[in-house]
Structures are given as structure tokens and as C-alpha cells.
Amino acid sequence: GQNIDQPTEMTATEGAIVQINCTYQTSGFNGLFWYQQHAGEAPTFLSYNVLDGLEEKGRFSSFLSRSKGYSYLLLKELQMKDSASYLCAVREEGGSYIPTFGRGTSLIVHP
Amino acid sequence: DTAVSQTPKYLVTQMGNDKSIKCEQNLGHDTMYWYKQDSKKFLKIMFSYNNKELIINETVPNRFSPKSPDKAHLNLHINSLELGDSAVYFCASSQDDSFNYGYTFGSGTRLTVV
């Protein structure tokens, strides 16, 4: 099984940078996803990391350290529309390969 | 041109009723899923299905059953609805060899059992 931990809530200021952490424990790691979910809407895919290091996509970057069971999502130049929940999900080797989601981090961006 | 569409968007029904939620994807993906998101926003897998295999989360009551008439559809049937079934249900799909694109989710069905 998996144990995924994220902060429940974070606040930040428009234009700033915020880092949302995700730690996990798994018997056989096989990939980590980040999703964004606005209130009342579907989750949308942000990133997928399977190797160590930083993946950059525009204002969003995702980092993975498999040895530490740790990932973070970095959001730069925050905008009001970035206020949403950010979900970390981990795939495990064997079985169904279906990712398990963490409870998500609610990010509130203030003007 | 919605990639993953599910209907209805809202469903209010009484305890004990049987209901269905439909899902269709036009992405040509191999696998479809049903997730349940409870009031605490925890997204939990219920089922995964492709043309080879149905994978059921063992914690899902057998009142819930997925039905797939073809590769593009995965409907969710729920029998004898209970108050605790109230949640948002999301359908999703993925291409098995392209995880760089993640899962594509439908817009969700908010089920309220009264």
C-alpha cells in the first residue's frame, strides 16, 4: 500500500513563488503525478515524474527524489487563477498500476 | 468535442433507488476508470477497465457495478443507494503507454442521496 502526505492548505501572494510538498511511502515506486483541481471541477493533469530531477513546464515545475520518497510542485509568478487544490498521486509497481491520490493541498492566492 | 463526458452532472435520488451514471470518451484511450471524491475531497479509485481486465477496488460495495458496452464507454450502476453514497463521481481515461499525459477526467457527477 501507499501512504501519501501533503499539507492541507497553503496561502501565497499573487506574483510570488510557492512550493507544495508531497511525501510518500511505497513498496515499489512507479511514477508520481500532480493534478490541479478547481472547486467544483475535474482534476486536470499537470505533470508526471518517474525519474529523479526537475521537470519544468512553463510556470509550473515538478521535482522528484525517489530515494527520499519526496516530490514538490513549484508554482512561479502566481496568479489568482492558481487558487485550487493540488493533488499528488503515486503509482506503485505490481497490481493494477493505478495511482493512489493524496488528500490534496488547497492553495489560496491573495492579491 | 468534450474528451471525457459523463451524465448526468447532478443526480438527486432517494435511498434505496437504483441509478446509473454514463461515461464516454472520444480520445481512443485504452483504459477507463471510476473515482469517488468524498466531502473531504479524497479521490479514491473504484474501478479500472480495459478490454482485457476489470480491476475492482475491494473496498467498493458490490452494489456498485461498472458496465462497458464498448471501449469508449464505461457506465456505473448503483443499486440500493445509501446516504453514504453521496459524493462526486468522476470518470477518467488514459492511454496505457502514455503516462506523460496522465489521466483525463470527466466533469463529475454530484450524487446526493436523500
XYZ file of N, CA and C in Angstrom:
675
model
N 0.822 -1.206 0.000
C 0.000 0.000 0.000
C 0.847 1.242 0.000
N 0.202 2.385 -0.035
C 0.909 3.652 -0.117
C 0.412 4.590 0.963
N 1.298 5.462 1.425
C 0.947 6.495 2.366
C 1.429 7.803 1.748
N 0.508 8.684 1.394
C 0.849 9.934 0.714
C 0.471 11.094 1.601
N 1.396 12.009 1.805
C 1.163 13.118 2.721
C 1.417 14.451 2.035
N 0.462 15.352 2.141
C 0.593 16.709 1.610
C 0.043 17.668 2.655
N 0.512 18.924 2.657
C -0.122 19.891 3.567
C -1.567 20.117 3.145
N -2.407 20.386 4.123
C -3.836 20.548 3.822
C -4.119 21.847 3.096
N -3.457 22.906 3.533
C -3.748 24.216 2.976
C -2.502 25.091 2.972
N -2.388 25.926 1.944
C -1.299 26.899 1.871
C -1.862 28.203 1.333
N -1.254 29.297 1.715
C -1.628 30.597 1.169
C -0.383 31.276 0.614
N -0.575 32.090 -0.410
C 0.540 32.797 -1.029
C 0.009 34.068 -1.681
N 0.934 34.921 -2.067
C 0.574 36.212 -2.651
C 0.747 36.189 -4.160
N -0.110 36.858 -4.850
C -0.020 36.982 -6.300
C 1.376 37.450 -6.706
N 1.946 36.787 -7.707
C 3.281 37.144 -8.177
C 4.407 36.405 -7.487
N 4.100 35.761 -6.380
C 5.130 35.057 -5.601
C 5.366 33.649 -6.153
N 6.228 32.912 -5.437
C 6.526 31.514 -5.758
C 6.057 30.659 -4.579
N 5.472 29.522 -4.863
C 5.047 28.624 -3.794
C 5.481 27.203 -4.129
N 5.859 26.462 -3.105
C 6.283 25.061 -3.265
C 5.350 24.177 -2.458
N 4.723 23.231 -3.120
C 3.813 22.301 -2.466
C 4.500 20.940 -2.405
N 4.695 20.458 -1.196
C 5.430 19.209 -0.987
C 4.509 17.994 -0.928
N 5.064 16.865 -1.302
C 4.353 15.582 -1.226
C 5.367 14.519 -0.820
N 5.098 13.825 0.257
C 5.946 12.704 0.639
C 5.125 11.425 0.557
N 5.811 10.351 0.241
C 5.085 9.092 0.050
C 5.917 7.924 0.541
N 5.232 6.856 0.869
C 5.890 5.599 1.227
C 5.249 4.523 0.379
N 6.063 3.802 -0.347
C 5.533 2.760 -1.211
C 6.536 1.620 -1.307
N 6.029 0.425 -1.552
C 6.915 -0.739 -1.629
C 7.613 -0.827 -2.980
N 7.049 -0.198 -3.989
C 7.674 -0.228 -5.307
C 7.196 0.943 -6.137
N 7.969 2.008 -6.160
C 7.552 3.240 -6.824
C 7.554 3.077 -8.342
N 6.517 3.633 -8.990
C 6.461 3.559 -10.446
C 5.844 4.805 -11.050
N 6.116 5.959 -10.466
C 5.671 7.212 -11.079
C 4.825 8.059 -10.156
N 4.930 9.376 -10.323
C 4.184 10.316 -9.493
C 3.557 11.391 -10.375
N 2.294 11.667 -10.119
C 1.534 12.660 -10.874
C 1.207 13.848 -9.978
N 1.062 15.003 -10.617
C 0.452 16.170 -9.981
C -0.743 16.591 -10.824
N -1.846 16.876 -10.118
C -3.060 17.346 -10.767
C -3.510 18.632 -10.089
N -4.200 19.463 -10.870
C -4.822 20.677 -10.341
C -6.336 20.497 -10.392
N -7.014 20.881 -9.319
C -8.471 20.777 -9.319
C -9.074 22.061 -8.765
N -9.763 22.823 -9.628
C -10.504 23.980 -9.166
C -11.811 23.509 -8.542
N -12.333 24.305 -7.631
C -13.549 23.937 -6.907
C -14.682 23.620 -7.875
N -15.289 22.470 -7.674
C -16.423 22.086 -8.499
C -16.079 21.602 -9.888
N -14.789 21.418 -10.146
C -14.379 20.984 -11.477
C -13.590 19.679 -11.421
N -13.266 19.154 -12.588
C -12.496 17.917 -12.671
C -11.010 18.184 -12.437
N -10.283 17.208 -11.919
C -8.823 17.327 -11.854
C -8.239 17.410 -13.256
N -7.216 18.236 -13.434
C -6.534 18.312 -14.722
C -5.059 17.997 -14.521
N -4.491 17.263 -15.443
C -3.130 16.769 -15.360
C -2.126 17.916 -15.467
N -1.148 17.917 -14.551
C -0.075 18.910 -14.602
C 1.260 18.275 -14.998
N 1.631 17.180 -14.320
C 2.962 16.633 -14.570
C 3.041 15.172 -14.165
N 4.063 14.495 -14.712
C 4.336 13.100 -14.388
C 5.837 12.952 -14.241
N 6.295 12.466 -13.085
C 7.718 12.221 -12.838
C 7.923 10.745 -12.537
N 8.895 10.152 -13.206
C 9.239 8.766 -12.893
C 10.735 8.659 -12.576
N 11.525 9.627 -13.049
C 12.956 9.673 -12.750
C 13.249 10.863 -11.846
N 14.355 10.775 -11.110
C 14.755 11.873 -10.229
C 15.048 13.138 -11.027
N 14.717 14.262 -10.409
C 15.068 15.533 -11.028
C 13.871 16.437 -11.194
N 14.122 17.514 -11.904
C 13.141 18.581 -12.066
C 12.586 18.576 -13.493
N 11.257 18.612 -13.587
C 10.587 18.736 -14.882
C 9.909 20.091 -14.911
N 10.227 20.902 -15.925
C 9.668 22.246 -15.978
C 8.674 22.373 -17.123
N 7.541 22.997 -16.795
C 6.514 23.263 -17.806
C 5.983 24.662 -17.565
N 6.564 25.627 -18.229
C 6.083 26.989 -18.063
C 6.257 27.466 -16.629
N 5.185 27.967 -16.032
C 5.268 28.472 -14.646
C 5.319 27.356 -13.614
N 4.988 26.126 -14.041
C 4.943 25.009 -13.097
C 6.130 24.077 -13.305
N 6.704 23.622 -12.201
C 7.784 22.633 -12.243
C 7.488 21.566 -11.209
N 7.923 20.350 -11.488
C 7.747 19.274 -10.517
C 9.081 18.573 -10.325
N 9.376 18.281 -9.059
C 10.643 17.659 -8.686
C 10.372 16.324 -8.029
N 11.279 15.376 -8.262
C 11.146 14.055 -7.640
C 12.489 13.586 -7.092
N 12.450 13.022 -5.883
C 13.579 12.298 -5.312
C 13.058 10.953 -4.861
N 13.372 9.914 -5.607
C 12.859 8.579 -5.272
C 13.478 8.046 -3.987
N 14.728 8.335 -3.764
C 15.384 7.812 -2.558
C 14.788 8.414 -1.293
N 14.275 9.630 -1.396
C 13.685 10.294 -0.228
C 12.163 10.157 -0.186
N 11.573 9.569 -1.213
C 10.114 9.467 -1.251
C 9.469 10.845 -1.201
N 9.962 11.727 -2.054
C 9.612 13.146 -1.925
C 9.442 13.776 -3.299
N 8.432 14.615 -3.394
C 8.219 15.401 -4.607
C 7.730 16.776 -4.203
N 7.948 17.731 -5.053
C 7.298 19.022 -4.851
C 6.838 19.588 -6.182
N 5.809 20.408 -6.095
C 5.299 21.168 -7.229
C 5.622 22.624 -6.959
N 6.299 23.260 -7.891
C 6.716 24.648 -7.732
C 5.904 25.506 -8.696
N 5.230 26.497 -8.154
C 4.435 27.393 -8.976
C 5.062 28.787 -8.906
N 5.444 29.319 -10.047
C 6.072 30.633 -10.108
C 5.083 31.679 -10.617
N 5.404 32.940 -10.319
C 4.593 34.061 -10.814
C 3.106 33.795 -10.595
N 2.776 33.519 -9.347
C 1.418 33.106 -9.012
C 0.367 34.078 -9.524
N -0.721 33.488 -9.997
C -1.869 34.263 -10.445
C -3.077 33.852 -9.618
N -4.069 34.735 -9.595
C -5.264 34.437 -8.798
C -5.906 33.121 -9.250
N -5.834 32.848 -10.542
C -6.474 31.653 -11.076
C -5.769 30.359 -10.627
N -4.595 30.503 -9.998
C -3.888 29.320 -9.483
C -4.490 28.834 -8.172
N -5.416 29.590 -7.607
C -6.116 29.135 -6.400
C -6.897 27.870 -6.743
N -6.526 26.766 -6.126
C -7.111 25.468 -6.454
C -6.543 24.443 -5.487
N -7.020 23.216 -5.608
C -6.400 22.101 -4.890
C -5.373 21.442 -5.799
N -4.257 21.031 -5.218
C -3.201 20.362 -5.971
C -3.029 18.959 -5.396
N -3.259 17.985 -6.251
C -3.292 16.592 -5.840
C -2.026 15.866 -6.288
N -1.397 15.198 -5.349
C -0.250 14.340 -5.637
C -0.786 12.909 -5.738
N -0.333 12.158 -6.727
C -0.792 10.769 -6.895
C 0.408 9.898 -7.242
N 0.482 8.718 -6.622
C 1.635 7.833 -6.783
C 1.203 6.488 -7.346
N 1.955 6.027 -8.359
C 1.742 4.684 -8.894
C 2.719 3.728 -8.253
N 2.250 2.517 -8.027
C 3.079 1.503 -7.384
C 3.280 0.345 -8.341
N 4.433 -0.272 -8.274
C 4.704 -1.434 -9.119
C 3.797 -2.591 -8.738
N 3.506 -3.406 -9.738
C 2.703 -4.585 -9.478
C 1.235 -4.231 -9.374
N 0.401 -5.241 -9.335
C -1.018 -4.975 -9.196
C -1.567 -4.205 -10.370
N -2.366 -3.232 -10.118
C -3.094 -2.550 -11.164
C -2.351 -1.367 -11.765
N -1.293 -0.873 -11.142
C -0.573 0.326 -11.581
C -1.457 1.568 -11.529
N -2.589 1.504 -10.883
C -3.467 2.665 -10.791
C -2.955 3.571 -9.689
N -2.775 4.863 -9.977
C -2.230 5.754 -8.941
C -3.198 5.964 -7.791
N -2.613 6.114 -6.616
C -3.359 6.470 -5.417
C -3.164 7.957 -5.164
N -4.258 8.667 -4.895
C -4.194 10.106 -4.692
C -4.032 10.454 -3.219
N -3.257 11.507 -2.976
C -3.233 12.119 -1.662
C -4.484 12.963 -1.479
N -4.617 13.550 -0.278
C -5.824 14.323 0.018
C -5.827 15.692 -0.639
N -4.701 16.095 -1.218
C -4.663 17.368 -1.899
C -4.297 18.522 -0.987
N -3.705 19.550 -1.588
C -3.341 20.790 -0.894
C -4.155 21.921 -1.487
N -4.924 22.581 -0.636
C -5.722 23.714 -1.094
C -4.856 24.975 -1.072
N -4.606 25.546 -2.225
C -3.778 26.753 -2.336
C -4.679 27.962 -2.530
N -4.485 28.952 -1.669
C -5.231 30.208 -1.781
C -4.236 31.300 -2.141
N -4.495 31.963 -3.267
C -3.624 33.053 -3.717
C -4.316 34.380 -3.422
N -3.640 35.215 -2.650
C -4.168 36.533 -2.282
C -3.605 37.610 -3.200
N -4.398 38.693 -3.421
C -3.873 39.801 -4.234
C -2.701 40.481 -3.529
N -16.975 18.627 -28.449
C -15.673 17.968 -28.572
C -15.108 17.556 -27.227
N -15.981 17.398 -26.218
C -15.517 17.042 -24.880
C -14.807 15.695 -24.917
N -13.636 15.607 -24.286
C -12.827 14.409 -24.356
C -13.455 13.259 -23.540
N -13.806 13.562 -22.282
C -14.476 12.591 -21.423
C -15.759 13.252 -20.932
N -16.875 12.687 -21.299
C -18.147 13.290 -20.914
C -18.941 12.321 -20.072
N -19.535 12.827 -19.017
C -20.348 11.978 -18.159
C -21.677 12.676 -17.880
N -22.705 11.870 -17.759
C -24.042 12.386 -17.498
C -24.760 11.477 -16.506
N -25.608 12.054 -15.637
C -25.888 13.490 -15.540
C -24.818 14.226 -14.732
N -24.869 15.529 -14.721
C -23.933 16.317 -13.921
C -24.377 16.353 -12.453
N -25.683 16.375 -12.256
C -26.233 16.345 -10.904
C -27.285 15.236 -10.837
N -27.332 14.553 -9.708
C -28.296 13.470 -9.522
C -28.736 13.469 -8.075
N -30.019 13.719 -7.859
C -30.588 13.670 -6.516
C -31.613 12.551 -6.502
N -31.493 11.650 -5.537
C -32.370 10.492 -5.525
C -32.596 10.014 -4.105
N -33.580 9.176 -3.936
C -33.908 8.686 -2.597
C -33.162 7.402 -2.275
N -32.980 7.192 -1.001
C -32.370 5.940 -0.516
C -33.128 4.742 -1.073
N -32.389 3.738 -1.433
C -32.996 2.501 -1.904
C -33.183 2.430 -3.409
N -33.083 3.584 -4.076
C -33.239 3.584 -5.537
C -32.014 3.005 -6.224
N -32.206 2.654 -7.515
C -31.107 2.214 -8.377
C -30.888 3.297 -9.424
N -29.631 3.648 -9.649
C -29.331 4.698 -10.615
C -28.094 4.344 -11.433
N -27.957 5.018 -12.580
C -26.789 4.826 -13.434
C -26.182 6.162 -13.819
N -24.870 6.152 -13.960
C -24.138 7.312 -14.471
C -23.400 6.842 -15.724
N -23.512 7.635 -16.787
C -22.899 7.235 -18.053
C -21.597 7.991 -18.282
N -20.669 7.338 -18.963
C -19.398 7.974 -19.292
C -18.957 7.536 -20.677
N -18.481 8.507 -21.434
C -17.989 8.245 -22.780
C -16.708 9.027 -23.012
N -15.735 8.405 -23.675
C -14.502 9.123 -24.026
C -14.243 8.982 -25.526
N -13.824 10.093 -26.128
C -13.561 10.096 -27.571
C -12.076 10.268 -27.872
N -11.249 9.853 -26.914
C -9.799 10.006 -27.053
C -9.120 8.759 -27.600
N -9.875 7.685 -27.730
C -9.267 6.429 -28.170
C -8.401 5.782 -27.116
N -8.608 6.146 -25.867
C -7.800 5.592 -24.782
C -8.123 4.127 -24.522
N -7.110 3.429 -23.939
C -7.262 2.001 -23.686
C -8.066 1.698 -22.437
N -7.930 2.542 -21.429
C -8.453 2.206 -20.110
C -9.346 3.325 -19.588
N -10.423 2.922 -18.909
C -11.325 3.879 -18.285
C -11.457 3.566 -16.802
N -11.833 4.584 -16.035
C -11.845 4.465 -14.578
C -13.078 5.162 -14.008
N -13.440 4.719 -12.818
C -14.376 5.478 -11.994
C -13.708 5.786 -10.665
N -13.792 7.076 -10.275
C -13.279 7.539 -8.998
C -14.431 8.138 -8.201
N -14.307 8.052 -6.882
C -15.258 8.694 -5.978
C -14.510 9.745 -5.175
N -15.073 10.953 -5.133
C -14.472 12.013 -4.328
C -15.450 12.407 -3.234
N -15.051 12.175 -1.982
C -15.969 12.416 -0.874
C -15.925 13.880 -0.437
N -16.619 14.168 0.644
C -16.742 15.561 1.106
C -15.411 16.142 1.548
N -14.459 15.283 1.883
C -13.135 15.750 2.279
C -12.197 15.835 1.084
N -12.746 15.695 -0.105
C -12.007 15.856 -1.367
C -11.031 14.730 -1.644
N -11.158 13.616 -0.925
C -10.265 12.487 -1.133
C -10.731 11.719 -2.368
N -9.874 11.591 -3.370
C -10.217 10.941 -4.634
C -9.793 9.474 -4.560
N -10.780 8.563 -4.599
C -10.471 7.139 -4.440
C -10.893 6.358 -5.666
N -10.017 5.468 -6.113
C -10.330 4.636 -7.270
C -11.403 3.621 -6.901
N -12.357 3.443 -7.796
C -13.383 2.426 -7.606
C -13.158 1.263 -8.574
N -13.011 1.590 -9.850
C -12.838 0.574 -10.885
C -11.886 1.064 -11.954
N -11.245 0.083 -12.574
C -10.447 0.341 -13.764
C -10.830 -0.735 -14.766
N -10.986 -0.360 -16.041
C -11.400 -1.353 -17.033
C -10.792 -1.064 -18.386
N -10.189 -2.101 -18.977
C -9.859 -2.039 -20.394
C -10.405 -3.307 -21.034
N -10.095 -3.494 -22.306
C -10.758 -4.600 -22.993
C -10.247 -5.961 -22.520
N -9.306 -5.925 -21.615
C -8.753 -7.187 -21.127
C -9.125 -7.478 -19.679
N -9.310 -6.461 -18.903
C -9.363 -6.706 -17.469
C -10.205 -5.668 -16.727
N -10.993 -6.151 -15.777
C -11.695 -5.269 -14.857
C -11.002 -5.378 -13.514
N -10.583 -4.259 -12.981
C -9.947 -4.249 -11.676
C -10.864 -3.511 -10.723
N -11.193 -4.176 -9.654
C -12.144 -3.626 -8.692
C -11.421 -3.328 -7.386
N -11.645 -2.119 -6.870
C -11.148 -1.823 -5.535
C -11.980 -2.637 -4.548
N -11.314 -3.452 -3.780
C -12.023 -4.403 -2.915
C -12.869 -3.729 -1.843
N -12.628 -2.435 -1.619
C -13.432 -1.743 -0.610
C -14.766 -1.241 -1.171
N -14.956 -1.355 -2.477
C -16.199 -0.861 -3.089
C -17.311 -1.886 -2.875
N -18.442 -1.472 -2.333
C -19.558 -2.420 -2.130
C -20.036 -3.007 -3.461
N -20.527 -4.235 -3.420
C -20.963 -4.862 -4.675
C -22.273 -4.288 -5.187
N -22.817 -3.290 -4.507
C -23.964 -2.549 -5.055
C -23.531 -1.689 -6.252
N -22.242 -1.460 -6.349
C -21.687 -0.687 -7.465
C -21.172 -1.659 -8.519
N -21.560 -1.424 -9.767
C -21.068 -2.286 -10.828
C -20.809 -1.480 -12.096
N -19.626 -1.663 -12.680
C -19.323 -0.990 -13.947
C -19.795 -1.841 -15.113
N -20.220 -1.177 -16.175
C -20.624 -1.900 -17.374
C -20.051 -1.176 -18.586
N -19.369 -1.926 -19.436
C -18.698 -1.338 -20.584
C -19.210 -1.973 -21.871
N -20.116 -1.311 -22.579
C -20.625 -1.870 -23.837
C -19.568 -1.870 -24.942
N -18.618 -0.941 -24.855
C -17.522 -0.889 -25.831
C -16.377 -0.092 -25.230
N -15.289 -0.001 -25.979
C -14.069 0.598 -25.468
C -14.243 2.060 -25.068
N -15.198 2.743 -25.661
C -15.357 4.176 -25.422
C -16.319 4.498 -24.289
N -16.942 3.508 -23.710
C -17.951 3.741 -22.683
C -17.687 2.893 -21.443
N -17.880 3.524 -20.283
C -17.860 2.780 -19.022
C -18.908 3.418 -18.116
N -20.027 2.731 -17.966
C -21.123 3.251 -17.153
C -21.038 2.681 -15.749
N -21.601 3.416 -14.801
C -21.590 2.992 -13.401
C -23.023 2.801 -12.931
N -23.332 1.591 -12.483
C -24.647 1.291 -11.956
C -24.558 1.151 -10.448
N -25.535 1.741 -9.782
C -25.544 1.678 -8.327
C -26.918 1.183 -7.881
N -26.928 0.103 -7.138
C -28.180 -0.453 -6.620
C -28.378 -0.070 -5.156
N -29.634 0.016 -4.769
C -29.976 0.231 -3.354
C -29.157 1.351 -2.735
N -29.293 2.533 -3.293
C -28.480 3.672 -2.868
C -28.627 3.956 -1.382
N -27.497 4.343 -0.769
C -27.447 4.673 0.650
C -26.981 6.120 0.816
N -27.266 6.676 1.997
C -26.871 8.073 2.254
C -25.367 8.270 2.052
N -24.587 7.294 2.457
C -23.131 7.401 2.366
C -22.600 7.369 0.942
N -23.469 7.088 0.004
C -23.029 7.090 -1.398
C -22.967 8.511 -1.955
N -23.477 9.475 -1.218
C -23.445 10.864 -1.666
C -21.989 11.311 -1.821
N -21.662 11.767 -3.015
C -20.276 12.145 -3.326
C -20.262 12.664 -4.761
N -19.075 13.055 -5.209
C -18.890 13.369 -6.628
C -18.168 12.194 -7.279
N -18.710 11.692 -8.357
C -18.134 10.548 -9.054
C -17.517 11.044 -10.362
N -16.245 10.706 -10.533
C -15.520 11.120 -11.731
C -15.173 9.911 -12.579
N -15.438 10.039 -13.848
C -14.967 9.081 -14.831
C -13.647 9.617 -15.389
N -12.753 8.733 -15.781
C -11.470 9.156 -16.348
C -11.011 8.125 -17.366
N -10.056 8.526 -18.200
C -9.480 7.571 -19.150
C -7.993 7.850 -19.305
N -7.273 6.844 -19.784
C -5.842 7.007 -20.027
C -5.400 6.071 -21.137
N -4.269 6.445 -21.749
C -3.632 5.574 -22.726
C -2.509 4.856 -21.996
N -2.541 3.550 -21.991
C -1.662 2.795 -21.102
C -0.181 3.065 -21.297
N 0.222 3.393 -22.532
C 1.648 3.585 -22.766
C 2.045 5.052 -22.849
N 1.181 5.938 -22.358
C 1.473 7.377 -22.468
C 1.174 8.093 -21.169
N 1.846 7.675 -20.088
C 1.539 8.304 -18.817
C 2.039 9.736 -18.728
N 2.859 10.158 -19.680
C 3.270 11.555 -19.690
C 2.087 12.502 -19.851
N 0.960 11.982 -20.267
C -0.227 12.804 -20.434
C -1.245 12.570 -19.325
N -0.963 11.687 -18.425
C -1.822 11.491 -17.270
C -3.189 10.958 -17.639
N -4.074 11.133 -16.709
C -5.459 10.736 -16.887
C -6.263 11.957 -17.334
N -7.291 11.737 -18.149
C -8.232 12.787 -18.496
C -9.536 12.496 -17.770
N -9.975 13.466 -16.984
C -11.169 13.282 -16.174
C -12.389 13.927 -16.818
N -13.546 13.321 -16.577
C -14.801 13.968 -16.911
C -15.108 15.051 -15.890
N -16.195 15.768 -16.113
C -16.521 16.921 -15.266
C -17.185 16.542 -13.952
N -17.474 15.253 -13.780
C -18.006 14.809 -12.500
C -19.522 14.747 -12.443
N -20.021 13.846 -11.618
C -21.462 13.733 -11.335
C -21.636 13.866 -9.828
N -22.352 14.898 -9.429
C -22.590 15.096 -7.991
C -23.851 14.338 -7.611
N -23.668 13.256 -6.861
C -24.780 12.409 -6.430
C -25.166 12.763 -5.009
N -26.443 13.054 -4.817
C -26.973 13.332 -3.476
C -28.087 12.342 -3.189
N -27.915 11.575 -2.135
C -28.919 10.594 -1.733
C -29.653 11.148 -0.515
N -30.974 11.216 -0.634
C -31.763 11.808 0.465
C -32.713 10.780 1.094
